[in-house]
Coordinates of C-alpha atoms and ligand atoms in Angstrom, one line a residue:
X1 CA 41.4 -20.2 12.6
X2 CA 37.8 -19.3 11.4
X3 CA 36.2 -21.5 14.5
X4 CA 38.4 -19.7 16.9
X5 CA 37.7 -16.3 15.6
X6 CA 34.2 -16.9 15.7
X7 CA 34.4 -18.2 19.0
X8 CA 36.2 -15.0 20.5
X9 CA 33.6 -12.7 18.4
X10 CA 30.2 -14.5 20.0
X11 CA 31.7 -14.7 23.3
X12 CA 32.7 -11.1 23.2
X13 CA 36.7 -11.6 23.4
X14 CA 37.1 -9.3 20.4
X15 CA 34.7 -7.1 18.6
X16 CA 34.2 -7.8 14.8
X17 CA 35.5 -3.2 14.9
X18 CA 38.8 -4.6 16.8
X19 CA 39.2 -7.1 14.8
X20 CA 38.4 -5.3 11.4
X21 CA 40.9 -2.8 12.3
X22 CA 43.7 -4.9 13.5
X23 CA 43.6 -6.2 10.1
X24 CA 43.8 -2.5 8.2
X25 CA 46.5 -1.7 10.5
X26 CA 48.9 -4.4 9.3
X27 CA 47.8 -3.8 6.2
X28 CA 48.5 0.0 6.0
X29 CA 52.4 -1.2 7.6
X30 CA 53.0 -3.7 4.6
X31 CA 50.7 -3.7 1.9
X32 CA 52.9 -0.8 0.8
X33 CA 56.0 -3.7 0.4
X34 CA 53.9 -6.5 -0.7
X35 CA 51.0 -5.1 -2.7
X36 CA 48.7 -7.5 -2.0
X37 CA 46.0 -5.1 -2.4
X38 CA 44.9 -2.9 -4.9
X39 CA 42.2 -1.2 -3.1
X40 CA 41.6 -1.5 0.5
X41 CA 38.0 -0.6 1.4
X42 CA 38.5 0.4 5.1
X43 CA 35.0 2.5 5.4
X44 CA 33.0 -1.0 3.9
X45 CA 34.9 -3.6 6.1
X46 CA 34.4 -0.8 9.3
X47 CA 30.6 -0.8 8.7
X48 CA 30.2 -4.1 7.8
X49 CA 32.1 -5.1 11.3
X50 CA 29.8 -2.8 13.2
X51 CA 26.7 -4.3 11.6
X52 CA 28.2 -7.5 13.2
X53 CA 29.1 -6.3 16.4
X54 CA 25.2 -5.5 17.0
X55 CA 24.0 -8.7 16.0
X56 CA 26.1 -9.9 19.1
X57 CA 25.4 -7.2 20.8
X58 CA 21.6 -8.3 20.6
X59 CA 22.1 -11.9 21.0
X60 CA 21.7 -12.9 17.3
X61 CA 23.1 -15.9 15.8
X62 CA 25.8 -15.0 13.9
X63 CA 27.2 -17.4 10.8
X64 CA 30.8 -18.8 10.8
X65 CA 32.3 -16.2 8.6
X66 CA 30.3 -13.3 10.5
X67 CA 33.1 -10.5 11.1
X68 CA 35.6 -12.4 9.8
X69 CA 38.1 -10.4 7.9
X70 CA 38.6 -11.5 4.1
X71 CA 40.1 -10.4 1.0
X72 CA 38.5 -11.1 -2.2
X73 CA 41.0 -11.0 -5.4
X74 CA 39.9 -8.1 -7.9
X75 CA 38.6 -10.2 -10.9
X76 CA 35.7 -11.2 -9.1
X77 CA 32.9 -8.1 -8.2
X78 CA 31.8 -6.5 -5.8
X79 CA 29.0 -3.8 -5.6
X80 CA 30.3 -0.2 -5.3
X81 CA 33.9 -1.4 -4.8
X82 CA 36.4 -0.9 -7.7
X83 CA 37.1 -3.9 -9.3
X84 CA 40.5 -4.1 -11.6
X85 CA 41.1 -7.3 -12.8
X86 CA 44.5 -5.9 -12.7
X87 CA 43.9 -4.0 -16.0
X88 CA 44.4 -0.6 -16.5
X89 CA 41.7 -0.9 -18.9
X90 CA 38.9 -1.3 -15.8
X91 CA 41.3 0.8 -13.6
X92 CA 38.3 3.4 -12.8
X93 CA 35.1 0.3 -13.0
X94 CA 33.1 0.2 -9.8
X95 CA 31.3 -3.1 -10.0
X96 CA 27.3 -2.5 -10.1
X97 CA 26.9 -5.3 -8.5
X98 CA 27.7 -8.7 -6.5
X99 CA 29.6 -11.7 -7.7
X100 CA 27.5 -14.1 -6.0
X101 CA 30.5 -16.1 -4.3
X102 CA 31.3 -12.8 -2.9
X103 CA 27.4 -11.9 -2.4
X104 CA 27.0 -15.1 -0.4
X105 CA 30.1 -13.9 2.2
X106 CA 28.5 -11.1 2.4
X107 CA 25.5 -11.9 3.5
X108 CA 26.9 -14.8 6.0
X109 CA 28.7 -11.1 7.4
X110 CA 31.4 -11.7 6.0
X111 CA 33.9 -8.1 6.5
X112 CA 35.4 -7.4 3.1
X113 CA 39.0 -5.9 4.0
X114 CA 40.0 -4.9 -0.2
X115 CA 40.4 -6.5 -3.4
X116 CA 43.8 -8.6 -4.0
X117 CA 46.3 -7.8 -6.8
X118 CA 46.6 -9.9 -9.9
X119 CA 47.8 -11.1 -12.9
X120 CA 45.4 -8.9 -15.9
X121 CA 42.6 -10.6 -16.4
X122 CA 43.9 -13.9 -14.6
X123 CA 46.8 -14.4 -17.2
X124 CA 50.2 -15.2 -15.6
X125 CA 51.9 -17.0 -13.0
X126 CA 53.2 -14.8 -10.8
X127 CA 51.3 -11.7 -10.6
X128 CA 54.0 -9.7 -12.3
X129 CA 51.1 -9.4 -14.8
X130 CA 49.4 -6.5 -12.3
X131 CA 48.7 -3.6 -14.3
X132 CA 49.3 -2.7 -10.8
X133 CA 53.0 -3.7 -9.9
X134 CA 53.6 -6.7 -9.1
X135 CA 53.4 -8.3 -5.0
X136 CA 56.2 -9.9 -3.5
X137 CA 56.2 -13.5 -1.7
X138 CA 56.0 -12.2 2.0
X139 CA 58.9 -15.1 2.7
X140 CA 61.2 -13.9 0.6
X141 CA 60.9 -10.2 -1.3
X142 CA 62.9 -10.8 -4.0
X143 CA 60.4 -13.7 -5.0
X144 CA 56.8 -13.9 -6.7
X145 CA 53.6 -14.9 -4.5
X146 CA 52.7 -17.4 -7.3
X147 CA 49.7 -16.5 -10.2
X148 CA 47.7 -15.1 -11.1
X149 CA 46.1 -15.2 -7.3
X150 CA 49.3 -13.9 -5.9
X151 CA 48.1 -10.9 -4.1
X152 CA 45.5 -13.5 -2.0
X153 CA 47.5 -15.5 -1.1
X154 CA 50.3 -13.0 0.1
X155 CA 47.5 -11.5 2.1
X156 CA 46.6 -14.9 3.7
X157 CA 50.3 -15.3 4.1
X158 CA 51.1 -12.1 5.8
X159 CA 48.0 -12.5 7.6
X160 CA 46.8 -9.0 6.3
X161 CA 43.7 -11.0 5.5
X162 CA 41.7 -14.5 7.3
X163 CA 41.2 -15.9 4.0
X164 CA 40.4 -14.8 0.4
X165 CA 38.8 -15.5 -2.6
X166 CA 40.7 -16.5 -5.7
X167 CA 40.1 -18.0 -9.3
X168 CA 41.7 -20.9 -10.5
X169 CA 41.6 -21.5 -14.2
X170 CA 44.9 -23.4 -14.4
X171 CA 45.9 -23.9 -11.2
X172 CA 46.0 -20.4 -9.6
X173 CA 44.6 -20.7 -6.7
X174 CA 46.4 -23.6 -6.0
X175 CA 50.3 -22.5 -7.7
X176 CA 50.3 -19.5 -5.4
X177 CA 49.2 -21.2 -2.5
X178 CA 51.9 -23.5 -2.6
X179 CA 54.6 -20.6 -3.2
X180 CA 52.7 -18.5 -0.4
X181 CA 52.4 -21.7 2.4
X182 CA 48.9 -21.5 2.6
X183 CA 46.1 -24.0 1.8
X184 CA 44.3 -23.3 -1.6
X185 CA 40.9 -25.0 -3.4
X186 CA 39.8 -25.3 -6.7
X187 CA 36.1 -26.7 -6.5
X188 CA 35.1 -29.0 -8.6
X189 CA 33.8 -27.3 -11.9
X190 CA 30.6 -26.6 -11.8
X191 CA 30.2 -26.3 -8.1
X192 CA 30.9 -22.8 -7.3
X193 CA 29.1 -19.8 -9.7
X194 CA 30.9 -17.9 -11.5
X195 CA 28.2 -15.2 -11.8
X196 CA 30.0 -11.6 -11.4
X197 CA 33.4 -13.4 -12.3
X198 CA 35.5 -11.2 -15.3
X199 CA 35.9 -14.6 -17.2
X200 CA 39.2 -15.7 -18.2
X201 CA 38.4 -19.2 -20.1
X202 CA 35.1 -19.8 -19.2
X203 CA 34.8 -23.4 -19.1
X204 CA 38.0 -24.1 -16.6
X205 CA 37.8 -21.0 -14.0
X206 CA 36.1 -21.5 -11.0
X207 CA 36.0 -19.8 -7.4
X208 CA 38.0 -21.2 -4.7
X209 CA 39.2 -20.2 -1.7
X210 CA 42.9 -19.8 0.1
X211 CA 43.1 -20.3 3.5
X212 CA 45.3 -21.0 6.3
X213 CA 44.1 -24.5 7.1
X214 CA 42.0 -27.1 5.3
X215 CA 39.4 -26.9 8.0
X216 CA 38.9 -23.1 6.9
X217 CA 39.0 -24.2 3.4
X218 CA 35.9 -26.7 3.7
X219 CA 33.9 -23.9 5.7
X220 CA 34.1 -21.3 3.1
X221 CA 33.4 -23.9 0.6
X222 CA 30.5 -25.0 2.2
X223 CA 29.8 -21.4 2.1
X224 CA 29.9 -20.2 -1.9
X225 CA 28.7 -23.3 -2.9
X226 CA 25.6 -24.5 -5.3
X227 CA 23.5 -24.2 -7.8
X228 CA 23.2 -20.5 -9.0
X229 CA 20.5 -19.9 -11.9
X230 CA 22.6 -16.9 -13.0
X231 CA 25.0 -19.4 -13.7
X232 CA 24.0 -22.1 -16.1
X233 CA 27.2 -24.2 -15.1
X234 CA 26.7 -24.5 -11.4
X235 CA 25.1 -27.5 -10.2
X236 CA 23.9 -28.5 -6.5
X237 CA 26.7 -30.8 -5.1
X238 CA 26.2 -34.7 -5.7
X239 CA 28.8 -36.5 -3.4
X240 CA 29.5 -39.9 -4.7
X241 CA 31.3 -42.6 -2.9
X242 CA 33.1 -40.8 -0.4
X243 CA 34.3 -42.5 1.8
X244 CA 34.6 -41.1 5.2
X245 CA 37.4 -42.4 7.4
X246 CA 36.4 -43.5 10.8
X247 CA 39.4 -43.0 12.9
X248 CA 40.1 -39.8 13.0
X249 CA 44.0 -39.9 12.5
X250 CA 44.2 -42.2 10.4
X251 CA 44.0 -43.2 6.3
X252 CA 43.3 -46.9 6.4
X253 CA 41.3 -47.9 3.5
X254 CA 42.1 -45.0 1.4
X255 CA 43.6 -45.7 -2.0
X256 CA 45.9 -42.8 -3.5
X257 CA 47.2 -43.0 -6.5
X258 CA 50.7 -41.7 -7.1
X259 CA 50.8 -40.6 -11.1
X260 CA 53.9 -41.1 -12.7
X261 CA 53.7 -38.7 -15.0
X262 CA 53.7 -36.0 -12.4
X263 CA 57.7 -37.1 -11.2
X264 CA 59.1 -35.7 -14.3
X265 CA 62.8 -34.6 -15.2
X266 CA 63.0 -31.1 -14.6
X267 CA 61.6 -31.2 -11.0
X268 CA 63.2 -29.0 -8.5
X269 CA 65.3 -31.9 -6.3
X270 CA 63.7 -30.3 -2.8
X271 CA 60.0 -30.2 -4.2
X272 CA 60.3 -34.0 -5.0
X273 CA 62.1 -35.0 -1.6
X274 CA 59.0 -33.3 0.1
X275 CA 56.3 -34.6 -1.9
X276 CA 58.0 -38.3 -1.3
X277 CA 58.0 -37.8 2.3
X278 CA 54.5 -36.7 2.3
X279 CA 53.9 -40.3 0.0
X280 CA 55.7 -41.9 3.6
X281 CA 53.6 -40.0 5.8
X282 CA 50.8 -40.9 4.2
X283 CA 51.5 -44.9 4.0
X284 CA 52.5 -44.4 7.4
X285 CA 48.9 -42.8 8.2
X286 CA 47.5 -46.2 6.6
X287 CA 46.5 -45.4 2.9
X288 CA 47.3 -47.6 0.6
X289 CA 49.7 -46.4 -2.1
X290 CA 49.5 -47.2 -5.6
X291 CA 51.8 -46.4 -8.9
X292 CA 49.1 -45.1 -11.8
X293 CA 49.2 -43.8 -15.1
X294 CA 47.7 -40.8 -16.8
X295 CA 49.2 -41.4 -20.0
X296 CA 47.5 -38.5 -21.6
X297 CA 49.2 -35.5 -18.7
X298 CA 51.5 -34.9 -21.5
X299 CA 49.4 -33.2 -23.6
X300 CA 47.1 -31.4 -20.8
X301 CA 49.6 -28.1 -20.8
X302 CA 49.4 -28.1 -25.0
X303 CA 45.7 -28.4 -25.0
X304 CA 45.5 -25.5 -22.1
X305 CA 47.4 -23.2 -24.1
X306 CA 44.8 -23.4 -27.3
X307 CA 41.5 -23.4 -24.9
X308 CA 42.5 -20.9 -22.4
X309 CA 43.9 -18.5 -24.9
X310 CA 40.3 -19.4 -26.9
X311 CA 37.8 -18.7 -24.8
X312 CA 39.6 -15.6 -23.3
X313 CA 40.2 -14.1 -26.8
X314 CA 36.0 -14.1 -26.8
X315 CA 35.4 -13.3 -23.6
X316 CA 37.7 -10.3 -23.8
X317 CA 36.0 -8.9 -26.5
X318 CA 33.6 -7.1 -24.5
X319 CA 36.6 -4.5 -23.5
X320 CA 36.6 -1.9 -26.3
X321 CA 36.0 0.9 -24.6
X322 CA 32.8 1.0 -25.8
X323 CA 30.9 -1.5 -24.2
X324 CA 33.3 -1.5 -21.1
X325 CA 37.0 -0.2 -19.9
X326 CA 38.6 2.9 -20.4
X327 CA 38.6 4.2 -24.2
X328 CA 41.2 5.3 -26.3
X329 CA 40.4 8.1 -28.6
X330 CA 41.7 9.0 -31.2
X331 CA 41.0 12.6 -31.6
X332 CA 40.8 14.5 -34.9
X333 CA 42.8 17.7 -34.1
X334 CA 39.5 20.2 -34.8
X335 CA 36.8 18.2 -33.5
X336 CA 36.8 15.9 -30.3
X337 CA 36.2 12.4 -31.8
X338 CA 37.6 9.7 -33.2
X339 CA 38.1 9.3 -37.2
X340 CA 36.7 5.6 -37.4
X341 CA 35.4 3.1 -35.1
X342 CA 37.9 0.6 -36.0
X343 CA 40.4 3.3 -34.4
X344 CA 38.7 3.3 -31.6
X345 CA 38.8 -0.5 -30.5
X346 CA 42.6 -0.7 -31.7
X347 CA 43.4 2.8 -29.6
X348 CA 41.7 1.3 -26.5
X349 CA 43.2 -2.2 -26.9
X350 CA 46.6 -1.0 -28.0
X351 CA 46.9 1.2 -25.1
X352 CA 45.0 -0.4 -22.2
X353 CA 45.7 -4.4 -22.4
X354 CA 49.4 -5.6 -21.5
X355 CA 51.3 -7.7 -23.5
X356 CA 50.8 -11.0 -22.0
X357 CA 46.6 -10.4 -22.4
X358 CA 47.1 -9.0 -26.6
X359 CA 49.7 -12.3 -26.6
X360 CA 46.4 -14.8 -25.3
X361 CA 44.1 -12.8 -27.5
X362 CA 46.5 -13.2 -30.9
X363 CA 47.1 -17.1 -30.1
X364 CA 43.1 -17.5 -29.3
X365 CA 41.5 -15.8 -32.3
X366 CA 44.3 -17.6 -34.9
X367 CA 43.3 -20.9 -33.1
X368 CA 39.7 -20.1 -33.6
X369 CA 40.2 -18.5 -37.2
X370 CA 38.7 -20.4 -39.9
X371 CA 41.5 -22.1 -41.3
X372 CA 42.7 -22.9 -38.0
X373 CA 39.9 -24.0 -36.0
X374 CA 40.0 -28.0 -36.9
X375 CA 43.5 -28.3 -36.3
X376 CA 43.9 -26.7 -32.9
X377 CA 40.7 -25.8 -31.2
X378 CA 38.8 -28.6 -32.3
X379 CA 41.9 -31.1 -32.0
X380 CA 42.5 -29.7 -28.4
X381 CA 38.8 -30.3 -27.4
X382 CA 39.1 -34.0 -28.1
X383 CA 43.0 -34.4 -26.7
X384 CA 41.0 -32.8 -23.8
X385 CA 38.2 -35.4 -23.7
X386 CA 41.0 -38.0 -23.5
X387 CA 42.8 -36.3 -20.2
X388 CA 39.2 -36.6 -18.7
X389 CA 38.5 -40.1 -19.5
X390 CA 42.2 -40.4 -18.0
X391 CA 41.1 -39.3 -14.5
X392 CA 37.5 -41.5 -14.8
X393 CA 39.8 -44.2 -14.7
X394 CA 42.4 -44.0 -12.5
X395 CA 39.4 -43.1 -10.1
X396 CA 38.1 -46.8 -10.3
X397 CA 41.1 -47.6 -8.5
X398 CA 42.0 -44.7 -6.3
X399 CA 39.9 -42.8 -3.8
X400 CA 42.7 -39.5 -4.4
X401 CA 45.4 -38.6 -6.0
X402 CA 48.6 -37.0 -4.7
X403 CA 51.3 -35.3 -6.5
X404 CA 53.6 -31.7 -6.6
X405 CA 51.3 -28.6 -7.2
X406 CA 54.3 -26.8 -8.9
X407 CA 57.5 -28.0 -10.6
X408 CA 59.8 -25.5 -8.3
X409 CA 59.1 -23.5 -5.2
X410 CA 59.0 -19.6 -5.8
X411 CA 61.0 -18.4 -8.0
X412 CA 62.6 -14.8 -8.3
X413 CA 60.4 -11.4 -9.5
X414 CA 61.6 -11.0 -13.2
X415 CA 62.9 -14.5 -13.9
X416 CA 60.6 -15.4 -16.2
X417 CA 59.1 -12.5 -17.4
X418 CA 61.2 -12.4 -20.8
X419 CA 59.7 -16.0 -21.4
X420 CA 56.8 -16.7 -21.7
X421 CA 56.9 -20.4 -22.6
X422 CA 58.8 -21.4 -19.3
X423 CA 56.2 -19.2 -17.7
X424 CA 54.0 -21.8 -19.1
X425 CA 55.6 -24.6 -17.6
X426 CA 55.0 -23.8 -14.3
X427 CA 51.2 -24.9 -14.7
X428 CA 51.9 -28.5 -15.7
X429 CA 50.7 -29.9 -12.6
X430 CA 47.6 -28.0 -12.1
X431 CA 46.1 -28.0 -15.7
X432 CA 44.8 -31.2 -16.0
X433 CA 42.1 -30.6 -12.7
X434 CA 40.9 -28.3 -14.9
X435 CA 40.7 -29.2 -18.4
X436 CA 38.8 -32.1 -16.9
X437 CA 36.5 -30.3 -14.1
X438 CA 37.8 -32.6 -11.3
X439 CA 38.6 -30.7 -7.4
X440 CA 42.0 -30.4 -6.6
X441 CA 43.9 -28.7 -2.9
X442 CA 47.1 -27.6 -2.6
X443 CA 48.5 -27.6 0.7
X444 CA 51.8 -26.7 2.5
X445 CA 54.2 -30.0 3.5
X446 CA 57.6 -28.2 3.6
X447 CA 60.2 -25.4 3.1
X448 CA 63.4 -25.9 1.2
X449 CA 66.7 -25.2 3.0
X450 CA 66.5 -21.2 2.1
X451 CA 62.9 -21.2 4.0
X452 CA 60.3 -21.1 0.9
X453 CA 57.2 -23.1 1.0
X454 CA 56.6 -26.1 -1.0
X455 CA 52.8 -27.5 -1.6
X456 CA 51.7 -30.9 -2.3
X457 CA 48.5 -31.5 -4.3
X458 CA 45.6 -33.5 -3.3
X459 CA 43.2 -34.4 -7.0
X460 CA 40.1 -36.2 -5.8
X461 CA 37.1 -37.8 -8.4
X462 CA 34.3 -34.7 -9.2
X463 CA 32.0 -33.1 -6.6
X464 CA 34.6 -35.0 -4.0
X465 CA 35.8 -32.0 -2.4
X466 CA 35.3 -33.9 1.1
X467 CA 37.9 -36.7 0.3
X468 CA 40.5 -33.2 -0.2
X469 CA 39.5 -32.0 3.4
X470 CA 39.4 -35.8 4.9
X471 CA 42.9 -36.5 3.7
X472 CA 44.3 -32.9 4.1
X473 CA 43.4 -32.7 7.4
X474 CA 45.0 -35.6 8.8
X475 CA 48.0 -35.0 6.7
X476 CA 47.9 -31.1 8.6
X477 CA 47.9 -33.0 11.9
X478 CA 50.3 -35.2 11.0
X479 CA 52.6 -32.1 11.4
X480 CA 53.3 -32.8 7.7
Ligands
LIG1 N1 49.0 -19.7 -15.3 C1 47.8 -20.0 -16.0 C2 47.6 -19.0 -17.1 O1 48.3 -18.1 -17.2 C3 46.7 -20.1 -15.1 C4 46.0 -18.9 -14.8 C5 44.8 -19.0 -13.9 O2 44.6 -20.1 -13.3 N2 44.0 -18.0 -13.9 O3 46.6 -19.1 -17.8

């Protein structure tokens, strides 16, 4: 889609303006319905576009993403655009500056239609978490778009955007994808900056882009990658034994691992038929299947609930209406400010967080609390080594794994809001590529009988983002 785009724009089909505004248009029409967006920048994107159309006009070179439209999903910032993290608490923040994933699309000319709708502070699994309201699946309206990137992928789904940029701390880039039926990336840890990202858990979220095709996936990859030094994490890409497939439709000599412990009771009957077709398409292709074990997937969902809720409970600190976010006073009746500073921070918090944030910030601070901190954070740091060591050794023997991104296709607005624990559940099979760094792709490989998407999820060893794009690309022309 990107390729073709670009192609049209340098040979003058269509002007970045046209296509710029083709994409506000259907965006005014149903962003209204699916609230995909929470702010639509229409004056940036239009001068952006006509900064493009001059480069062509004068015969420049023009990069792949040049005056293609994109959404980018409102926890990560952008200079002089509001940026929400679907918190009422930054409901008024204009970012002062550039995330740099968003910096570097920028600069490529990228045309930055608005900023997506999500869960607060990239806490949920369905969006419904929007300080904002919450977006609908475009496939069916009564149904969640997947979390906490929900609004991105909607808007790639609706195609009220190219592409966007998501986060994916526990699989939401890649959850909403699948419930969406649009490709979705979560780089290897480490590989994308997180620089200008509102941090969730700071040592799972990373960058990663949704897409309509694994092609477009790898080229805005290729494009927000690398080493950042305003982000002590990043690292320049190492690619180790990848191996690249010489015919192109084919997978002989590939080794993917099927993990048992991903096949679990409780699996929607349709999501497994799919993902076991897939597993025959892929034989069929030429890989070689083989049965593993990652004995310690059990425990990855446990151990994600004590670290995420952790490091956000620190990282969310910083809103107290003091340092940042709104600020809830509380006034004395006379004179206009508040009795005690302790008021303040409890006002603000009290008034501006939502319940499933103060929920992450209780569990994360009592895990961390003195008394506690052996017994759960500490304990969850080493269970967490031990799903890591799992995946350095099922890669001696597989080149990829494959396996269900979710446990059920979309499921309906309100369903789960009154629980939070089988909220929960729905991350089980997109935890673990976090808690242990490694790349993982969801793509589409079916609909159930009603018409909603169901992904299938591609885990390769770290910094092997190209045996994701090798393998999901011939599965995409495989007409999966
Ligand atoms: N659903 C998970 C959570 O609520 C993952 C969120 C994410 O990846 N940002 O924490």
């Amino acid at each position: 889609m990107i390729q073709e785009l670009h192609q049209k724009l340098i040979t003058k089909e269509i002007s970045a303006t046209e296509l710029a505004r083709d994409y506000l248009r259907r965006i005014e029409e149903k962003n209204p319905v699916l609230n995909a967006f929470i702010t639509v920048a229409e004056k940036e994107a239009l001068k952006q576009a006509e900064k493009v159309d001059k480069k062509i006009a004068n015969g420049d070179e023009i990069s792949l993403l040049a005056g293609i439209p994109v959404a980018i999903k409102d926890v990560i910032m952008t200079e002089g655009i509001k940026t929400t993290a679907g918190s009422k608490i930054l409901e008024n923040y204009i970012a002062p500056y550039d995330a740099t994933a968003a910096k570097k699309i920028k600069d490529a000319g990228a045309v930055i239609l608005g900023k997506n709708n999500c869960d607060e502070f990239a806490m949920g699994s369905s969006t419904e978490n929007s300080a904002f309201g919450p977006t609908k699946n475009p496939h069916d309206l009564a149904r969640v778009p997947g979390g906490t990137s929900g609004g991105s992928s909607c808007a790639v789904a609706a195609d009220l955007s190219v592409y966007s940029l998501g986060t994916d701390t526990g699989g939401s880039v890649r959850q909403p994808a699948a419930f969406c039926g649009v490709v979705g990336l979560k780089p290897t840890y480490g590989s994308v900056s997180r620089y200008g990202l509102i941090a969730d858990a700071s040592s799972l979220d990373q960058i990663g882009p949704l897409t309509k095709n694994v092609a477009d996936a790898k080229i805005v990859f290729d494009m927000i990658k690398g080493k950042d030094e305003k982000d002590a994490t990043s690292v320049s890409l190492k690619h180790k034994n990848i191996k690249t497939l010489k015919q192109k439709d084919s997978l002989a000599g590939f080794k993917i691992g099927i993990p048992q412990e991903y096949f679990i009771k409780g699996i929607d009957a349709e999501v497994e038929i799919a993902v076991r077709e897939v597993i025959e398409k892929v034989r069929e292709l030429g890989a070689e299947i083989i049965e593993v074990s990652l004995p310690y997937t059990e425990y990855a969902l446990a151990v994600y609930y004590i670290i995420q809720p952790a490091e956000a409970s620190a990282n969310l600190a910083r809103f107290d209406g003091i340092r940042y976010g709104n600020r809830g006073i509380t006034r004395n009746t006379t004179l206009n400010y508040a009795d005690k500073l302790i008021d303040v921070y409890k006002k603000t918090r009290a008034e501006f967080l939502g319940d499933e944030v103060k929920r992450r910030i209780m569990l994360g601070t009592y895990a961390l609390s003195a008394g506690y901190y052996d017994a759960y954070y500490k304990k969850a740091g080493q269970v967490r080594t031990l799903i890591r060591k799992d995946f350095k050794k099922v890669f001696d023997k597989v080149d990829i794994l494959l396996t269900p991104t979710t446990p059920t296709p979309a499921f309906k607005l309100g369903e789960k809001t009154n629980d939070p624990l089988t909220m929960y559940l729905e991350d089980i099979f997109t935890v673990p590529a976090n808690l242990s760094g490694v790349p993982a792709m969801s793509l589409p490989c079916s609909k159930t009988k009603t018409g909603l998407p169901i992904g299938v999820q591609l885990i390769a060893p770290w910094f092997n983002e190209d045996a994701l794009f090798e393998v999901g690309e011939r599965l995409e022309k495989s007409n999966l």
